[in-house]
Coordinates of C-alpha atoms and ligand atoms in Angstrom, one line a residue:
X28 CA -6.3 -12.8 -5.0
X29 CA -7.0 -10.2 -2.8
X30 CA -8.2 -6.9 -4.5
X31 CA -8.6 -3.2 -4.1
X32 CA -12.0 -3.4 -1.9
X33 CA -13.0 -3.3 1.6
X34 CA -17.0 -3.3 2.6
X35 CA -16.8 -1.5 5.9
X36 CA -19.5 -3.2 8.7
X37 CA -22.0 -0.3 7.4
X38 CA -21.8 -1.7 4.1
X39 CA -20.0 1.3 2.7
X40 CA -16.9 -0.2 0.4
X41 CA -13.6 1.6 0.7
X42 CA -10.6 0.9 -1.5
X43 CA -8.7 -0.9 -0.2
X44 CA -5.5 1.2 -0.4
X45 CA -5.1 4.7 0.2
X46 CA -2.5 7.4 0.1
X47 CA -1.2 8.1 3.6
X48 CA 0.1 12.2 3.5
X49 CA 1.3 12.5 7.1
X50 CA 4.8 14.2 7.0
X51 CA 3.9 15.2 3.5
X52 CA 5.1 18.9 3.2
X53 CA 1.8 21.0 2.1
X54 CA 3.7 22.3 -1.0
X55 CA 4.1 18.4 -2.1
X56 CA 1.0 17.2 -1.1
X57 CA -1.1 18.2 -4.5
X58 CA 0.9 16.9 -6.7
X59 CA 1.6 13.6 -4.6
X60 CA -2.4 13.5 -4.7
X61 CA -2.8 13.8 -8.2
X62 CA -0.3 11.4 -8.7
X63 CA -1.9 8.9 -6.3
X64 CA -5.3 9.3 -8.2
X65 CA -3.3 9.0 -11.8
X66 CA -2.0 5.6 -10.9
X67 CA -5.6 4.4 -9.8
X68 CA -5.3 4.9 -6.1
X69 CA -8.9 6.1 -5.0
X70 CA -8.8 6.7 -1.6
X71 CA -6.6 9.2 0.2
X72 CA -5.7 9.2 4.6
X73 CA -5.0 12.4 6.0
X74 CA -5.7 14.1 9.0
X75 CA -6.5 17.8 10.5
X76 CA -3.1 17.5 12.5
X77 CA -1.2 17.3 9.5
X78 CA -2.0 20.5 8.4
X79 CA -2.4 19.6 4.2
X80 CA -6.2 19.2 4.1
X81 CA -6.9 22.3 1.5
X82 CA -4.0 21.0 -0.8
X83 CA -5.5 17.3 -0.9
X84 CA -8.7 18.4 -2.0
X85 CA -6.8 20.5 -4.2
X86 CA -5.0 17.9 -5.4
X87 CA -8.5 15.7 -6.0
X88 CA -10.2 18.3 -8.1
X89 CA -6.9 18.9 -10.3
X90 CA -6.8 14.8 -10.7
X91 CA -10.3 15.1 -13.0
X92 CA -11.4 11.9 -10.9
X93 CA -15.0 12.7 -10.0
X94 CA -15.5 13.7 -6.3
X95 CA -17.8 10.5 -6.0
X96 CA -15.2 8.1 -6.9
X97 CA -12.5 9.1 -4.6
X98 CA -12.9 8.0 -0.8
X99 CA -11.5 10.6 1.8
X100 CA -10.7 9.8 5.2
X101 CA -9.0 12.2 7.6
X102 CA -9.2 12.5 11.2
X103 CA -10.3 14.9 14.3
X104 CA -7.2 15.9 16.7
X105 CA -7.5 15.4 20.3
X106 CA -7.7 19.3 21.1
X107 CA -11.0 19.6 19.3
X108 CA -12.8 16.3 21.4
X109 CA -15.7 17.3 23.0
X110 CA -19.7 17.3 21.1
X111 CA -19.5 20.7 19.9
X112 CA -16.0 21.0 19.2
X113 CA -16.1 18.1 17.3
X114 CA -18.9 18.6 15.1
X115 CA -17.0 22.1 14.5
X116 CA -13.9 19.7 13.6
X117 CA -16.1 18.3 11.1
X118 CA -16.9 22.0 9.4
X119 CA -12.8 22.7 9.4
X120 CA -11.8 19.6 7.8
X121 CA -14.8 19.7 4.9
X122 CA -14.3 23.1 4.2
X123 CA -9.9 22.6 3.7
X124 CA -11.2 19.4 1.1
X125 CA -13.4 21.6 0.3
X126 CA -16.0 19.0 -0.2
X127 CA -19.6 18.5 1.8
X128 CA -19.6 14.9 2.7
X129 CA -16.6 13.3 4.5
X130 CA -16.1 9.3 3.3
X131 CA -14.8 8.2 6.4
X132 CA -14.0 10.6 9.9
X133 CA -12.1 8.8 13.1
X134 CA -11.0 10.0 16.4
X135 CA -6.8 10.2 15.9
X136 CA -6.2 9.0 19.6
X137 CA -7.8 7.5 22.4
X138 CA -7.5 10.4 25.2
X139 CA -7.5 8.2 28.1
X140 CA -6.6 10.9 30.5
X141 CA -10.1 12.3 29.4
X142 CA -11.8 9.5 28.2
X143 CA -15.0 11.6 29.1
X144 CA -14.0 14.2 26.1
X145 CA -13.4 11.0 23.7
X146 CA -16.6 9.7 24.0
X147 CA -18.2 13.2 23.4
X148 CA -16.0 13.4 20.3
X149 CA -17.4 10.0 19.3
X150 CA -20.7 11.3 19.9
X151 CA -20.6 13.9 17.4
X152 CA -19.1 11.8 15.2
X153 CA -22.4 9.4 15.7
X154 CA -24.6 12.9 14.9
X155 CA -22.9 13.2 11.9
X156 CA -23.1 9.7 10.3
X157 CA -26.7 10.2 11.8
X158 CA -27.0 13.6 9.4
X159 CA -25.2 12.1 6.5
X160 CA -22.1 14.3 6.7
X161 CA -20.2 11.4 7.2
X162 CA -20.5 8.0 5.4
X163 CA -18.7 6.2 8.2
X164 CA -16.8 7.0 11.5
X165 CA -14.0 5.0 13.4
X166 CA -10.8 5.6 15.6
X167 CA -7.3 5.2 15.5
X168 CA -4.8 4.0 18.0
X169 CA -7.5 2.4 20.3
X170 CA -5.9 -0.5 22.5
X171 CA -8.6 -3.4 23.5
X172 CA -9.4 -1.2 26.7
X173 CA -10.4 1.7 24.9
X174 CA -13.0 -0.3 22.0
X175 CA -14.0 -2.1 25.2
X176 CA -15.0 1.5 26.9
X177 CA -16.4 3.0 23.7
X178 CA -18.5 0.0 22.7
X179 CA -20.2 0.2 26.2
X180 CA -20.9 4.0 26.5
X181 CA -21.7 4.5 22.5
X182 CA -24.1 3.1 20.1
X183 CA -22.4 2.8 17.0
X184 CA -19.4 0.5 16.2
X185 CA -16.6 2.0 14.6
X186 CA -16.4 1.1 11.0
X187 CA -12.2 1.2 11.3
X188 CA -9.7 1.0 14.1
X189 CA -6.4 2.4 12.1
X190 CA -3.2 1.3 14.5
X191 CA 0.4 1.1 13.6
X192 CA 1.0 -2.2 12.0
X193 CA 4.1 -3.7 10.2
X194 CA 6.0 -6.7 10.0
X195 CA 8.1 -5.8 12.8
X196 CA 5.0 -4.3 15.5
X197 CA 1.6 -6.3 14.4
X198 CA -0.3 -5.8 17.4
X199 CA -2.2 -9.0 17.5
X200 CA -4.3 -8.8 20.4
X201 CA -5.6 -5.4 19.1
X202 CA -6.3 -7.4 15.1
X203 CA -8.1 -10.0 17.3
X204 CA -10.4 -7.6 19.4
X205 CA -11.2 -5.8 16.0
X206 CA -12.1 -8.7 14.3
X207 CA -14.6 -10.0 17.2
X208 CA -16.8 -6.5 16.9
X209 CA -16.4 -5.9 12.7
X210 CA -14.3 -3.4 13.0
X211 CA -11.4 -3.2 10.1
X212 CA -8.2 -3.0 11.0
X213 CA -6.2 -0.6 9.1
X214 CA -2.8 -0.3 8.9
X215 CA -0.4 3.3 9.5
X216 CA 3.2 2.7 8.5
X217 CA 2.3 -0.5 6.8
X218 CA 5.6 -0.8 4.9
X219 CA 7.3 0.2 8.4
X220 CA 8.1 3.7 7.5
X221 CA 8.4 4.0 11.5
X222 CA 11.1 1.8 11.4
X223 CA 13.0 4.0 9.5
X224 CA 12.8 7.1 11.2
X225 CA 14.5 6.7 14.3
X226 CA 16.6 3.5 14.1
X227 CA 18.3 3.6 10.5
X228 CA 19.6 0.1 11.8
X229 CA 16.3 -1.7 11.4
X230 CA 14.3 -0.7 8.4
X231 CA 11.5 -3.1 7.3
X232 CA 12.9 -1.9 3.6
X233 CA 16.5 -3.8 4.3
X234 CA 14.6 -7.1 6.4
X235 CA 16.5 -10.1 4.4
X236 CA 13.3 -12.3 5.2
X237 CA 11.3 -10.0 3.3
X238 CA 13.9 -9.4 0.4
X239 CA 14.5 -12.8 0.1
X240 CA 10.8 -13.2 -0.7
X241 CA 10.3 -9.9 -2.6
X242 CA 13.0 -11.4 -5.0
X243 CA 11.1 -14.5 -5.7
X244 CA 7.9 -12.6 -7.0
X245 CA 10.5 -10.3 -8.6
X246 CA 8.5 -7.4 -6.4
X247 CA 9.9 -5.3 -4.0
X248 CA 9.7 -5.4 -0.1
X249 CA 7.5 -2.9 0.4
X250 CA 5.4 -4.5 -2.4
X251 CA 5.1 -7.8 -0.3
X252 CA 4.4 -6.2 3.0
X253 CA 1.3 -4.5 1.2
X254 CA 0.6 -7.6 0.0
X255 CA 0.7 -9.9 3.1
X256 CA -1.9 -7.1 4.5
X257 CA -4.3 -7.6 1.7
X258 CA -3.9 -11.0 1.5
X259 CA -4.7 -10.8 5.8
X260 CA -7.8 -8.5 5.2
X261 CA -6.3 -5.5 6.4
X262 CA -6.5 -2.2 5.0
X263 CA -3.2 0.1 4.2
X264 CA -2.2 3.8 3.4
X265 CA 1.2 3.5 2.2
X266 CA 3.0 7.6 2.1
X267 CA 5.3 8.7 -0.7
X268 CA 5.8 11.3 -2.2
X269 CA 8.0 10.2 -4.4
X270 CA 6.0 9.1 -8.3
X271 CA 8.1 5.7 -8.5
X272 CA 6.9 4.6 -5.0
X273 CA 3.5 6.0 -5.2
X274 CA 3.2 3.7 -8.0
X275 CA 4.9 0.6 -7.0
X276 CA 2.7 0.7 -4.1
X277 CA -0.3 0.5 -5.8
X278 CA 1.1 -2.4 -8.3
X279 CA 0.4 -4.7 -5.5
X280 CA -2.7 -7.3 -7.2
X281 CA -1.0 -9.2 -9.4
X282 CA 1.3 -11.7 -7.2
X283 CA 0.1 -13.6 -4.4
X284 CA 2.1 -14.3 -1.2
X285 CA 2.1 -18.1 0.1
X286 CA 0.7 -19.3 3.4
X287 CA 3.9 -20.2 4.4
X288 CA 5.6 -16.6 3.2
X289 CA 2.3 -14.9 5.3
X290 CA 3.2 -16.8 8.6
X291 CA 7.5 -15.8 7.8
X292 CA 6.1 -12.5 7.8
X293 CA 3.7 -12.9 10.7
X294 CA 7.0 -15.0 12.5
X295 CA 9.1 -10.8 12.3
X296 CA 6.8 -9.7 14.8
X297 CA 9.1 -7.6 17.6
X298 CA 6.5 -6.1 20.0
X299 CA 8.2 -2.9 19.9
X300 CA 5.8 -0.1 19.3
X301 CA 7.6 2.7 17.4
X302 CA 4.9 5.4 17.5
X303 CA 4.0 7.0 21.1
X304 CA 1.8 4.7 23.1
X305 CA -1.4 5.4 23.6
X306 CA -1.9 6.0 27.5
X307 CA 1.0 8.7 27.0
X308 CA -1.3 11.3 24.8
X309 CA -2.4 13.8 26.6
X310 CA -3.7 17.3 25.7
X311 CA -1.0 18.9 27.9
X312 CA 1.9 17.1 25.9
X313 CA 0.3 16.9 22.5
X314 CA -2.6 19.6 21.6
X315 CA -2.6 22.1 19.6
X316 CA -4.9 24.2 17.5
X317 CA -6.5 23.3 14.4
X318 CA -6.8 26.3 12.4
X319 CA -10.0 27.2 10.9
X320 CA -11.4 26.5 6.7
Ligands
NDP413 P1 4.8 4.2 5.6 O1 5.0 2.8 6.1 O2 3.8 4.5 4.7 O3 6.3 4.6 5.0 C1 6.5 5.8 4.5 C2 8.0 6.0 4.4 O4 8.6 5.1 3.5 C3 8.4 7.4 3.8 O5 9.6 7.8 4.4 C4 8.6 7.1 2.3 O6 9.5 8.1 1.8 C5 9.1 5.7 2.3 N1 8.6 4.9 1.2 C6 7.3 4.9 0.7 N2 7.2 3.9 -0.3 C7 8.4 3.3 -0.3 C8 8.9 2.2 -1.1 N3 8.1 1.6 -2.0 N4 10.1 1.8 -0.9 C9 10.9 2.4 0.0 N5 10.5 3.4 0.8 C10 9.3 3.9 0.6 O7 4.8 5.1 6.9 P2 4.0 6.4 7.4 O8 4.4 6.5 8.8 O9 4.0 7.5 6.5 O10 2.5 5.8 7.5 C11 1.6 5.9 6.4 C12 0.4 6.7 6.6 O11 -0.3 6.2 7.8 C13 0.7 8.2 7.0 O12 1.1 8.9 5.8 C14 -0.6 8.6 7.6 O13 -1.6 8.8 6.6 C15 -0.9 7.3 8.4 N6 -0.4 7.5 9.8 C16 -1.4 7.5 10.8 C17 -1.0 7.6 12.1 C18 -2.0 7.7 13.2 O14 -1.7 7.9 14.4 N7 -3.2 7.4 12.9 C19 0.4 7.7 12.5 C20 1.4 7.6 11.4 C21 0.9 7.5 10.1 P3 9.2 9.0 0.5 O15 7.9 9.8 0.8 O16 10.4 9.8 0.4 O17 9.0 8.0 -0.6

Protein backbone atom coordinates (compact mmCIF):
# COMPACT_ATOMS: atom_id res chain seq x y z
CA UNK A 1 0.00 0.00 0.00
CA UNK A 2 1.56 2.94 -1.06
CA UNK A 3 1.52 5.84 1.52
CA UNK A 4 1.90 9.49 1.98
CA UNK A 5 6.00 9.53 1.94
CA UNK A 6 8.67 10.12 -0.44
CA UNK A 7 12.59 10.14 0.87
CA UNK A 8 14.14 12.41 -1.74
CA UNK A 9 17.98 11.04 -2.89
CA UNK A 10 19.26 13.65 -0.03
CA UNK A 11 17.38 11.73 2.39
CA UNK A 12 14.95 14.51 3.04
CA UNK A 13 11.22 12.81 3.16
CA UNK A 14 8.53 14.81 1.38
CA UNK A 15 4.87 13.87 1.47
CA UNK A 16 4.02 12.45 -0.87
CA UNK A 17 1.04 14.64 -2.11
CA UNK A 18 0.87 18.18 -2.20
CA UNK A 19 -1.48 20.89 -3.09
CA UNK A 20 -0.78 22.17 -6.62
CA UNK A 21 -2.07 26.33 -6.56
CA UNK A 22 -1.23 27.18 -10.24
CA UNK A 23 -4.32 29.09 -11.72
CA UNK A 24 -5.47 29.40 -8.10
CA UNK A 25 -6.82 33.06 -7.93
CA UNK A 26 -4.68 34.88 -4.90
CA UNK A 27 -8.01 35.69 -3.22
CA UNK A 28 -8.75 31.75 -3.09
CA UNK A 29 -5.58 30.59 -2.47
CA UNK A 30 -5.60 30.95 1.62
CA UNK A 31 -8.36 29.33 2.22
CA UNK A 32 -7.77 26.46 -0.47
CA UNK A 33 -4.42 26.15 1.78
CA UNK A 34 -5.95 25.89 4.92
CA UNK A 35 -8.20 23.58 3.70
CA UNK A 36 -5.47 21.42 2.17
CA UNK A 37 -3.65 21.39 5.58
CA UNK A 38 -7.23 20.61 7.49
CA UNK A 39 -7.69 17.44 5.49
CA UNK A 40 -3.97 16.23 6.25
CA UNK A 41 -2.27 17.37 3.15
CA UNK A 42 1.25 18.50 4.32
CA UNK A 43 2.96 19.64 1.50
CA UNK A 44 1.95 22.49 -0.75
CA UNK A 45 3.55 23.28 -4.83
CA UNK A 46 3.49 26.70 -5.94
CA UNK A 47 5.60 28.79 -7.79
CA UNK A 48 6.90 32.68 -8.04
CA UNK A 49 5.11 32.76 -11.59
CA UNK A 50 1.96 32.19 -10.08
CA UNK A 51 1.90 35.19 -8.28
CA UNK A 52 0.06 33.56 -4.67
CA UNK A 53 3.21 33.00 -2.60
CA UNK A 54 2.28 35.62 0.33
CA UNK A 55 -1.37 34.10 0.52
CA UNK A 56 0.06 30.36 0.82
CA UNK A 57 2.07 31.16 3.66
CA UNK A 58 -0.79 32.95 4.81
CA UNK A 59 -2.79 30.32 4.41
CA UNK A 60 -0.06 27.89 6.40
CA UNK A 61 0.17 30.08 9.47
CA UNK A 62 -3.86 30.38 9.66
CA UNK A 63 -3.94 26.34 9.36
CA UNK A 64 -2.15 26.09 13.14
CA UNK A 65 0.05 23.28 11.46
CA UNK A 66 3.47 24.02 12.82
CA UNK A 67 5.83 25.58 10.10
CA UNK A 68 8.04 22.38 10.56
CA UNK A 69 5.51 19.98 9.56
CA UNK A 70 4.36 21.45 6.41
CA UNK A 71 6.79 20.85 3.28
CA UNK A 72 6.90 23.95 0.77
CA UNK A 73 8.07 23.67 -2.60
CA UNK A 74 7.83 26.57 -5.15
CA UNK A 75 9.91 27.39 -8.02
CA UNK A 76 12.27 30.22 -9.66
CA UNK A 77 10.89 31.70 -13.10
CA UNK A 78 13.09 31.79 -16.01
CA UNK A 79 13.46 35.72 -15.97
CA UNK A 80 15.36 35.62 -12.70
CA UNK A 81 18.17 32.62 -13.97
CA UNK A 82 21.39 33.69 -13.65
CA UNK A 83 23.79 33.19 -9.93
CA UNK A 84 22.82 36.35 -8.47
CA UNK A 85 19.47 36.77 -9.72
CA UNK A 86 18.71 33.54 -8.54
CA UNK A 87 19.88 33.61 -5.15
CA UNK A 88 17.73 37.02 -5.09
CA UNK A 89 14.78 34.71 -6.32
CA UNK A 90 15.38 32.84 -3.32
CA UNK A 91 15.01 36.13 -0.93
CA UNK A 92 11.43 37.00 -3.05
CA UNK A 93 9.93 33.72 -2.64
CA UNK A 94 10.85 33.23 1.35
CA UNK A 95 9.95 36.49 2.23
CA UNK A 96 6.01 36.12 0.15
CA UNK A 97 5.87 32.52 2.54
CA UNK A 98 7.18 34.50 4.79
CA UNK A 99 9.26 31.76 6.14
CA UNK A 100 13.35 31.41 6.32
CA UNK A 101 14.03 27.93 4.92
CA UNK A 102 12.48 26.79 1.67
CA UNK A 103 11.65 22.66 1.70
CA UNK A 104 12.21 22.12 -1.73
CA UNK A 105 13.35 25.13 -4.66
CA UNK A 106 13.49 23.92 -8.62
CA UNK A 107 14.22 25.70 -11.75
CA UNK A 108 10.47 25.94 -13.57
CA UNK A 109 11.92 25.41 -17.12
CA UNK A 110 14.83 24.26 -18.91
CA UNK A 111 15.92 27.59 -20.93
CA UNK A 112 17.57 25.87 -23.70
CA UNK A 113 18.00 28.95 -25.66
CA UNK A 114 20.33 30.01 -22.69
CA UNK A 115 21.25 27.00 -21.24
CA UNK A 116 24.34 29.08 -19.95
CA UNK A 117 21.70 31.23 -17.58
CA UNK A 118 20.15 27.67 -16.44
CA UNK A 119 23.04 26.30 -15.21
CA UNK A 120 23.92 29.62 -13.28
CA UNK A 121 20.34 29.42 -11.84
CA UNK A 122 21.23 25.80 -10.79
CA UNK A 123 24.30 27.04 -9.33
CA UNK A 124 22.74 29.23 -6.92
CA UNK A 125 20.37 26.90 -6.21
CA UNK A 126 23.50 24.42 -5.24
CA UNK A 127 24.77 27.68 -2.84
CA UNK A 128 21.79 27.62 -1.18
CA UNK A 129 21.20 23.86 -0.32
CA UNK A 130 25.08 24.43 0.46
CA UNK A 131 23.90 27.45 3.09
CA UNK A 132 20.88 25.52 4.32
CA UNK A 133 18.33 27.90 2.87
CA UNK A 134 17.05 25.22 1.05
CA UNK A 135 16.58 21.52 2.13
CA UNK A 136 16.59 20.31 -1.37
CA UNK A 137 16.68 21.67 -5.03
CA UNK A 138 15.46 20.12 -8.43
CA UNK A 139 13.88 21.18 -11.93
CA UNK A 140 10.85 20.95 -13.78
CA UNK A 141 10.12 20.30 -17.37
CA UNK A 142 13.76 18.93 -18.09
CA UNK A 143 13.66 16.54 -21.20
CA UNK A 144 16.62 13.69 -21.10
CA UNK A 145 18.88 16.27 -22.99
CA UNK A 146 18.63 18.82 -20.51
CA UNK A 147 19.37 16.32 -17.02
CA UNK A 148 22.00 15.00 -19.39
CA UNK A 149 23.62 18.77 -19.66
CA UNK A 150 23.04 19.67 -16.02
CA UNK A 151 24.41 16.45 -14.58
CA UNK A 152 27.71 17.08 -16.58
CA UNK A 153 28.27 20.95 -15.85
CA UNK A 154 26.84 20.69 -12.04
CA UNK A 155 27.59 18.90 -8.97
CA UNK A 156 24.57 18.12 -7.30
CA UNK A 157 21.68 15.90 -8.65
CA UNK A 158 18.44 17.27 -8.56
CA UNK A 159 16.38 15.80 -5.80
CA UNK A 160 12.96 16.08 -8.28
CA UNK A 161 12.36 16.47 -11.94
CA UNK A 162 8.39 17.69 -11.82
CA UNK A 163 7.09 17.16 -15.71
CA UNK A 164 3.54 16.94 -16.91
CA UNK A 165 2.36 13.43 -16.38
CA UNK A 166 -1.19 11.81 -16.75
CA UNK A 167 -2.73 8.93 -18.07
CA UNK A 168 -3.09 10.37 -21.45
CA UNK A 169 0.88 12.08 -21.72
CA UNK A 170 3.30 9.81 -19.37
CA UNK A 171 6.48 10.69 -20.78
CA UNK A 172 8.28 7.51 -20.38
CA UNK A 173 11.61 8.09 -21.62
CA UNK A 174 11.85 11.13 -19.27
CA UNK A 175 10.42 8.50 -15.94
CA UNK A 176 13.21 6.19 -17.17
CA UNK A 177 16.16 8.81 -17.33
CA UNK A 178 14.98 9.98 -13.80
CA UNK A 179 14.93 6.83 -12.37
CA UNK A 180 18.68 5.88 -13.68
CA UNK A 181 20.15 9.25 -11.70
CA UNK A 182 17.63 9.14 -8.30
CA UNK A 183 15.89 11.80 -9.26
CA UNK A 184 11.81 11.63 -8.37
CA UNK A 185 9.59 12.10 -10.84
CA UNK A 186 6.80 14.33 -9.93
CA UNK A 187 3.82 14.73 -11.47
CA UNK A 188 1.94 18.43 -12.68
CA UNK A 189 -1.62 17.81 -13.84
CA UNK A 190 -1.65 14.42 -12.48
CA UNK A 191 -5.38 13.96 -12.74
CA UNK A 192 -4.97 15.51 -16.39
CA UNK A 193 -6.32 18.87 -15.49
CA UNK A 194 -4.46 19.81 -18.96
CA UNK A 195 -6.70 17.81 -20.62
CA UNK A 196 -9.42 19.74 -19.73
CA UNK A 197 -8.48 23.01 -20.52
CA UNK A 198 -8.24 23.25 -24.09
CA UNK A 199 -9.98 20.15 -25.52
CA UNK A 200 -13.38 19.67 -23.41
CA UNK A 201 -13.61 16.52 -25.69
CA UNK A 202 -11.00 14.58 -23.93
CA UNK A 203 -10.96 14.96 -20.21
CA UNK A 204 -9.01 12.28 -18.24
CA UNK A 205 -12.23 13.00 -15.73
CA UNK A 206 -14.81 11.40 -18.44
CA UNK A 207 -11.91 8.33 -19.69
CA UNK A 208 -14.47 5.14 -19.60
CA UNK A 209 -11.26 2.97 -18.84
CA UNK A 210 -10.63 4.88 -15.86
CA UNK A 211 -14.40 5.12 -14.71
CA UNK A 212 -14.95 1.76 -15.29
CA UNK A 213 -12.18 1.07 -12.70
CA UNK A 214 -12.87 4.02 -10.39
CA UNK A 215 -16.44 2.29 -10.08
CA UNK A 216 -15.07 -0.96 -8.91
CA UNK A 217 -13.12 0.55 -5.91
CA UNK A 218 -16.28 2.68 -5.51
CA UNK A 219 -13.57 5.77 -5.88
CA UNK A 220 -13.56 8.29 -8.32
CA UNK A 221 -11.31 8.84 -11.48
CA UNK A 222 -9.36 11.23 -10.28
CA UNK A 223 -8.96 9.09 -7.11
CA UNK A 224 -7.41 6.24 -9.26
CA UNK A 225 -5.12 8.25 -11.32
CA UNK A 226 -3.55 9.56 -7.95
CA UNK A 227 -3.44 6.23 -7.03
CA UNK A 228 -1.76 4.43 -10.07
CA UNK A 229 1.01 7.34 -9.35
CA UNK A 230 1.60 6.25 -5.87
CA UNK A 231 1.33 2.91 -6.44
CA UNK A 232 4.24 3.76 -9.57
CA UNK A 233 6.49 5.78 -7.05
CA UNK A 234 5.73 9.05 -8.37
CA UNK A 235 4.90 12.02 -6.57
CA UNK A 236 1.63 14.31 -7.26
CA UNK A 237 0.13 17.86 -6.57
CA UNK A 238 -3.31 17.56 -7.50
CA UNK A 239 -5.06 21.69 -7.69
CA UNK A 240 -8.57 22.39 -6.41
CA UNK A 241 -9.86 24.75 -5.01
CA UNK A 242 -12.85 23.39 -4.52
CA UNK A 243 -13.20 21.69 -0.38
CA UNK A 244 -14.97 18.37 -1.91
CA UNK A 245 -12.02 17.81 -4.29
CA UNK A 246 -9.31 18.95 -2.16
CA UNK A 247 -10.43 16.26 0.05
CA UNK A 248 -11.21 13.47 -2.23
CA UNK A 249 -7.75 13.89 -3.46
CA UNK A 250 -6.20 13.24 -0.44
CA UNK A 251 -8.51 10.06 0.45
CA UNK A 252 -6.35 8.20 -1.95
CA UNK A 253 -4.51 5.29 0.79
CA UNK A 254 -7.06 3.15 1.39
CA UNK A 255 -7.69 1.07 -2.04
CA UNK A 256 -5.08 -0.44 -4.08
CA UNK A 257 -5.08 -0.48 -7.92
CA UNK A 258 -4.17 -4.06 -9.50
CA UNK A 259 -1.21 -4.72 -11.78
CA UNK A 260 -3.35 -5.36 -14.39
CA UNK A 261 -5.57 -1.95 -13.71
CA UNK A 262 -1.72 -0.05 -13.43
CA UNK A 263 -0.67 -1.41 -17.04
CA UNK A 264 -4.80 -0.31 -18.46
CA UNK A 265 -3.72 2.85 -17.26
CA UNK A 266 -0.19 2.78 -18.44
CA UNK A 267 -1.83 1.24 -22.01
CA UNK A 268 -3.98 5.36 -22.29
CA UNK A 269 -0.79 6.74 -22.98
CA UNK A 270 -1.29 9.38 -26.22
CA UNK A 271 2.05 11.12 -26.58
CA UNK A 272 0.44 14.37 -26.88
CA UNK A 273 2.06 16.93 -24.70
CA UNK A 274 -0.65 19.49 -23.62
CA UNK A 275 1.61 22.05 -21.82
CA UNK A 276 4.17 24.12 -24.17
CA UNK A 277 7.22 22.06 -25.02
CA UNK A 278 10.15 22.69 -23.58
CA UNK A 279 12.66 23.89 -26.48
CA UNK A 280 9.83 26.58 -27.17
CA UNK A 281 10.42 28.65 -23.69
CA UNK A 282 12.19 31.40 -24.25
CA UNK A 283 12.70 34.68 -22.23
CA UNK A 284 11.47 36.73 -25.28
CA UNK A 285 8.02 34.78 -25.43
CA UNK A 286 7.63 33.94 -21.78
CA UNK A 287 9.45 36.36 -19.09
CA UNK A 288 8.28 38.44 -17.00
CA UNK A 289 8.98 40.08 -13.72
CA UNK A 290 8.74 38.71 -10.45
CA UNK A 291 7.82 41.30 -8.10
CA UNK A 292 9.63 41.83 -5.02
CA UNK A 293 8.69 40.39 -0.87
P1 LIG B 1 -4.61 18.94 -12.13
O1 LIG B 1 -4.38 17.66 -12.83
O2 LIG B 1 -4.25 19.05 -10.71
O3 LIG B 1 -6.17 19.30 -12.33
C1 LIG B 1 -6.71 20.47 -11.81
C2 LIG B 1 -8.06 20.71 -12.48
O4 LIG B 1 -8.95 19.66 -12.22
C3 LIG B 1 -8.71 21.97 -12.01
O5 LIG B 1 -9.47 22.49 -13.07
C4 LIG B 1 -9.64 21.48 -10.89
O6 LIG B 1 -10.73 22.35 -10.80
C5 LIG B 1 -10.03 20.11 -11.38
N1 LIG B 1 -10.14 19.09 -10.32
C6 LIG B 1 -9.39 18.96 -9.20
N2 LIG B 1 -9.73 17.88 -8.51
C7 LIG B 1 -10.73 17.28 -9.19
C8 LIG B 1 -11.50 16.12 -8.96
N3 LIG B 1 -11.29 15.36 -7.89
N4 LIG B 1 -12.46 15.81 -9.87
C9 LIG B 1 -12.67 16.58 -10.97
N5 LIG B 1 -11.97 17.69 -11.23
C10 LIG B 1 -11.00 18.04 -10.35
O7 LIG B 1 -3.92 20.06 -13.04
P2 LIG B 1 -3.00 21.33 -12.83
O8 LIG B 1 -2.64 21.75 -14.19
O9 LIG B 1 -3.57 22.32 -11.92
O10 LIG B 1 -1.68 20.74 -12.15
C11 LIG B 1 -1.55 20.56 -10.75
C12 LIG B 1 -0.42 21.37 -10.20
O11 LIG B 1 0.79 21.08 -10.89
C13 LIG B 1 -0.57 22.88 -10.41
O12 LIG B 1 -1.52 23.47 -9.54
C14 LIG B 1 0.84 23.34 -10.16
O13 LIG B 1 1.12 23.34 -8.78
C15 LIG B 1 1.63 22.24 -10.90
N6 LIG B 1 1.92 22.60 -12.30
C16 LIG B 1 3.25 22.77 -12.64
C17 LIG B 1 3.60 23.10 -13.92
C18 LIG B 1 5.04 23.25 -14.26
O14 LIG B 1 5.37 23.72 -15.35
N7 LIG B 1 5.95 22.86 -13.38
C19 LIG B 1 2.61 23.32 -14.98
C20 LIG B 1 1.25 23.09 -14.54
C21 LIG B 1 0.95 22.73 -13.25
P3 LIG B 1 -11.21 23.06 -9.40
O15 LIG B 1 -10.05 23.86 -8.86
O16 LIG B 1 -12.34 23.89 -9.84
O17 LIG B 1 -11.60 21.92 -8.50
Amino acid sequence: MAHNKITLNNRVDMPAIGLGVFQTPPDATTAAVEEALDRGYRHIDTAAAYLNEREVGEGIRRSGVAREDVFIETKVWISDYGYGATLHAFDKSAGKLGVDQLDLLILHQPLPSRFDLTLDAYRALEQLLFDGRVRAIGVSNFMPEHIDRLLNETSVVPAVNQIELHPYFQQTAVQKVNAEHGILTQAWSPIGGITSYRDAERRTFDDPTLLEIASAHSKSAAQVMLRWHLQQGRSVIPKSTKPARIAENFDVFDFELTTEQLAVIDALDTGVRGGPEPDSITLEAYGREIPEA
